Amino acid sequence: MFPKKKEKPKEEHNPATEQEQPKNEPPAQDAETLQKQLEELRRQAETLQKEKDDIFAKLQRVAADYDNYQKRSAKQITDNVAYEKDKIVKSLLPILDNFEYILANTSCSAADETLLKGVKIIYDQMLDVLKGHGIEQIKSAGEPFNPVHHEAITHRSENSKEEGLVLEELQKGYKLNGRLIRASKVVVNKTPAPQTTPPPEEPETKDTQ
C-alpha cells in the first residue's frame, strides 16, 4: 500500500493578521469632475444669494410702502378732521355775529337789562367753548392793518391817528389753531396827502424893440 500523503497544516484564522493587510481603496476621482462639481455648487450658491437679495429688497419695499401708508392715513384723518371742524366753525360764525350785533346795538330799559346780561353770558360761554377747541378772535380795532388777517372794506381819514391803523371793526375775524378761517372786515385810516402849493408864476417880460 502506498504511504498516505501528509496533509498540509491548515493556517489558523488570525484577525490581527487581516487588519494588518491593506484594504483596496476606491479609485481617486478625476480632477475635471471635481472642478465641475465645484463650479455647480458655486452657481447654486450665487443663485441662492440672488434670491435672498431679491426677497430682502421686496421686504424693504413692502416695509417702506406700509410706513408711507400709515403716514398718509394719519395725515388724511387729520385733514378730514380739520375740514369738518372748519365747516362746523364757519356754520357757527353767523350766530356769533348776531350775538355781537344785538349786544352792540340794543338799547333797552332797566327792565330788559337783565335779559341783555343773560345774552352776554351765553355769548361769553360760546366763546370759551370755541377757545377750548383752538378757535380765537382776531384783534383788529386799534391794530395796524394786516392784509393777512384784515379785509379793508373802506377807508376813513383821522389825522390824529397813524396811517394804516384799523379804526373800526365791521365784522370779527377768527382763527382755528392759528390758521385763518375768516378775515376781519375793517375800516382803515388813510390820512390825506399833504397839499403842495404851486410855485408862484413869474411875470412875463415883454421884449422891447
Short mmCIF file of C-alpha atoms in Angstrom, two decimals:
data_model
loop_
_atom_site.label_atom_id
_atom_site.label_comp_id
_atom_site.label_asym_id
_atom_site.label_seq_id
_atom_site.Cartn_x
_atom_site.Cartn_y
_atom_site.Cartn_z
CA MET A 1 0.00 0.00 0.00
CA PHE A 2 1.06 3.41 -0.80
CA PRO A 3 2.02 5.58 2.09
CA LYS A 4 -0.53 8.30 2.97
CA LYS A 5 0.28 11.77 1.87
CA LYS A 6 0.89 14.14 4.62
CA GLU A 7 -1.73 16.85 4.71
CA LYS A 8 -0.56 20.42 4.90
CA PRO A 9 -1.40 22.00 8.19
CA LYS A 10 -4.31 24.45 7.94
CA GLU A 11 -3.47 28.05 8.55
CA GLU A 12 -5.11 29.36 11.66
CA HIS A 13 -7.50 32.33 11.30
CA ASN A 14 -5.83 35.35 12.82
CA PRO A 15 -7.91 38.57 12.83
CA ALA A 16 -4.89 40.68 13.68
CA THR A 17 -3.23 39.49 10.52
CA GLU A 18 -6.27 40.52 8.44
CA GLN A 19 -6.20 44.02 9.89
CA GLU A 20 -2.62 44.43 9.01
CA GLN A 21 -3.30 43.62 5.38
CA PRO A 22 -4.13 46.83 3.44
CA LYS A 23 -7.65 47.03 2.01
CA ASN A 24 -8.31 48.06 -1.54
CA GLU A 25 -9.09 51.88 -1.65
CA PRO A 26 -11.59 53.27 -4.20
CA PRO A 27 -10.04 54.88 -7.21
CA ALA A 28 -9.38 58.63 -6.96
CA GLN A 29 -11.96 60.83 -8.73
CA ASP A 30 -10.97 62.67 -11.80
CA ALA A 31 -9.85 66.29 -11.19
CA GLU A 32 -12.05 67.58 -14.02
CA THR A 33 -15.15 66.03 -12.45
CA LEU A 34 -14.38 67.67 -9.09
CA GLN A 35 -13.90 71.02 -10.81
CA LYS A 36 -17.30 70.74 -12.48
CA GLN A 37 -18.97 69.84 -9.21
CA LEU A 38 -17.29 72.83 -7.54
CA GLU A 39 -18.49 75.18 -10.27
CA GLU A 40 -22.02 73.81 -9.98
CA LEU A 41 -22.02 74.39 -6.23
CA ARG A 42 -20.73 77.92 -6.80
CA ARG A 43 -23.55 78.63 -9.28
CA GLN A 44 -26.12 77.30 -6.84
CA ALA A 45 -24.67 79.49 -4.07
CA GLU A 46 -24.84 82.56 -6.35
CA THR A 47 -28.44 81.76 -7.29
CA LEU A 48 -29.44 81.40 -3.64
CA GLN A 49 -27.68 84.66 -2.76
CA LYS A 50 -29.51 86.48 -5.57
CA GLU A 51 -32.85 85.06 -4.44
CA LYS A 52 -32.10 86.13 -0.87
CA ASP A 53 -31.20 89.67 -2.03
CA ASP A 54 -34.41 89.89 -4.10
CA ILE A 55 -36.54 88.76 -1.18
CA PHE A 56 -34.81 91.23 1.15
CA ALA A 57 -35.33 94.07 -1.34
CA LYS A 58 -39.03 93.18 -1.65
CA LEU A 59 -39.39 93.15 2.13
CA GLN A 60 -37.78 96.58 2.31
CA ARG A 61 -40.19 97.93 -0.32
CA VAL A 62 -43.17 96.42 1.49
CA ALA A 63 -42.00 97.94 4.79
CA ALA A 64 -41.49 101.36 3.15
CA ASP A 65 -44.92 101.19 1.46
CA TYR A 66 -46.57 100.26 4.75
CA ASP A 67 -44.81 103.12 6.54
CA ASN A 68 -45.92 105.57 3.85
CA TYR A 69 -49.45 104.18 4.04
CA GLN A 70 -49.55 104.78 7.79
CA LYS A 71 -48.30 108.34 7.32
CA ARG A 72 -50.80 109.02 4.54
CA SER A 73 -53.63 107.56 6.60
CA ALA A 74 -52.73 109.65 9.65
CA LYS A 75 -52.46 112.81 7.53
CA GLN A 76 -55.72 112.04 5.74
CA ILE A 77 -57.52 111.57 9.05
CA THR A 78 -56.05 114.82 10.37
CA ASP A 79 -57.05 116.69 7.22
CA ASN A 80 -60.58 115.28 7.33
CA VAL A 81 -60.99 116.26 10.98
CA ALA A 82 -59.68 119.77 10.27
CA TYR A 83 -62.00 120.10 7.26
CA GLU A 84 -65.06 119.04 9.24
CA LYS A 85 -64.09 121.33 12.12
CA ASP A 86 -63.78 124.23 9.67
CA LYS A 87 -67.28 123.54 8.39
CA ILE A 88 -68.72 123.44 11.90
CA VAL A 89 -66.97 126.64 12.98
CA LYS A 90 -67.98 128.53 9.84
CA SER A 91 -71.58 127.49 10.38
CA LEU A 92 -71.43 128.97 13.91
CA LEU A 93 -69.91 132.31 12.91
CA PRO A 94 -73.20 133.90 11.74
CA ILE A 95 -74.69 133.06 15.14
CA LEU A 96 -71.81 134.81 16.88
CA ASP A 97 -72.26 137.77 14.54
CA ASN A 98 -75.92 138.04 15.57
CA PHE A 99 -74.96 137.96 19.26
CA GLU A 100 -72.44 140.74 18.69
CA TYR A 101 -74.93 142.85 16.74
CA ILE A 102 -77.56 142.51 19.47
CA LEU A 103 -75.09 143.39 22.24
CA ALA A 104 -73.73 146.38 20.33
CA ASN A 105 -76.97 147.90 19.02
CA THR A 106 -79.71 147.05 21.51
CA SER A 107 -80.75 149.84 23.83
CA CYS A 108 -83.07 148.51 26.49
CA SER A 109 -84.79 149.78 29.55
CA ALA A 110 -83.84 148.83 33.07
CA ALA A 111 -86.47 146.07 32.96
CA ASP A 112 -84.80 144.46 29.93
CA GLU A 113 -81.23 144.92 31.15
CA THR A 114 -81.29 141.53 32.88
CA LEU A 115 -82.23 139.84 29.60
CA LEU A 116 -79.35 141.57 27.82
CA LYS A 117 -76.94 140.41 30.52
CA GLY A 118 -78.18 136.85 30.00
CA VAL A 119 -77.44 137.14 26.27
CA LYS A 120 -73.94 138.40 27.09
CA ILE A 121 -73.34 135.41 29.41
CA ILE A 122 -74.41 132.96 26.69
CA TYR A 123 -72.18 134.72 24.16
CA ASP A 124 -69.16 134.57 26.50
CA GLN A 125 -69.80 130.88 27.19
CA MET A 126 -69.83 130.14 23.47
CA LEU A 127 -66.53 131.94 23.03
CA ASP A 128 -65.00 129.94 25.90
CA VAL A 129 -66.16 126.66 24.36
CA LEU A 130 -64.78 127.62 20.96
CA LYS A 131 -61.50 128.74 22.50
CA GLY A 132 -61.15 125.30 24.08
CA HIS A 133 -61.22 123.89 20.53
CA GLY A 134 -58.50 126.22 19.27
CA ILE A 135 -60.79 128.97 17.92
CA GLU A 136 -59.88 132.57 18.71
CA GLN A 137 -60.98 136.02 17.60
CA ILE A 138 -58.60 138.26 15.68
CA LYS A 139 -57.76 141.59 17.32
CA SER A 140 -58.45 144.37 14.87
CA ALA A 141 -59.59 147.71 16.27
CA GLY A 142 -56.60 149.87 17.14
CA GLU A 143 -54.16 147.47 15.46
CA PRO A 144 -52.07 148.16 12.35
CA PHE A 145 -53.72 146.89 9.19
CA ASN A 146 -52.54 143.36 8.37
CA PRO A 147 -53.59 142.13 4.89
CA VAL A 148 -53.29 138.53 6.12
CA HIS A 149 -55.91 138.94 8.87
CA HIS A 150 -57.81 142.06 7.79
CA GLU A 151 -60.03 142.88 4.84
CA ALA A 152 -60.31 146.62 4.24
CA ILE A 153 -63.92 147.44 3.39
CA THR A 154 -63.47 151.20 3.33
CA HIS A 155 -61.13 153.99 4.42
CA ARG A 156 -61.60 156.94 6.71
CA SER A 157 -59.37 159.85 7.45
CA GLU A 158 -58.43 160.74 11.02
CA ASN A 159 -55.37 162.97 11.20
CA SER A 160 -54.87 162.32 14.91
CA LYS A 161 -54.17 158.63 14.26
CA GLU A 162 -51.49 156.78 12.37
CA GLU A 163 -51.71 155.94 8.72
CA GLY A 164 -52.92 152.36 8.12
CA LEU A 165 -54.43 151.94 11.59
CA VAL A 166 -57.66 149.94 11.89
CA LEU A 167 -60.28 152.46 13.04
CA GLU A 168 -63.33 150.22 13.22
CA GLU A 169 -64.19 146.55 13.02
CA LEU A 170 -67.30 145.82 10.96
CA GLN A 171 -67.13 142.04 11.32
CA LYS A 172 -64.91 139.95 13.57
CA GLY A 173 -62.37 137.54 12.12
CA TYR A 174 -61.47 134.14 13.51
CA LYS A 175 -58.53 131.73 13.52
CA LEU A 176 -58.56 127.98 14.12
CA ASN A 177 -55.36 126.64 15.68
CA GLY A 178 -53.51 129.66 14.33
CA ARG A 179 -54.93 129.23 10.82
CA LEU A 180 -57.19 131.91 9.35
CA ILE A 181 -60.78 130.82 8.72
CA ARG A 182 -62.29 134.30 8.26
CA ALA A 183 -60.64 137.68 7.92
CA SER A 184 -61.86 140.69 9.89
CA LYS A 185 -63.74 143.30 7.86
CA VAL A 186 -62.38 146.67 8.92
CA VAL A 187 -62.22 150.39 8.27
CA VAL A 188 -58.65 151.62 7.79
CA ASN A 189 -57.27 155.08 8.47
CA LYS A 190 -55.95 156.87 5.42
CA THR A 191 -54.61 160.32 6.03
CA PRO A 192 -54.90 162.76 3.15
CA ALA A 193 -51.75 163.56 1.25
CA PRO A 194 -50.25 166.92 2.15
CA GLN A 195 -51.20 169.64 -0.28
CA THR A 196 -48.38 171.27 -2.10
CA THR A 197 -48.64 174.93 -3.10
CA PRO A 198 -47.70 175.55 -6.69
CA PRO A 199 -44.69 177.83 -7.22
CA PRO A 200 -45.54 181.46 -7.94
CA GLU A 201 -45.77 182.35 -11.58
CA GLU A 202 -43.01 184.52 -12.88
CA PRO A 203 -44.15 187.73 -14.51
CA GLU A 204 -43.91 187.77 -18.24
CA THR A 205 -41.34 190.10 -19.66
CA LYS A 206 -42.09 191.86 -22.88
CA ASP A 207 -39.43 192.25 -25.44
CA THR A 208 -38.63 195.87 -26.26
CA GLN A 209 -37.64 196.68 -29.71
#
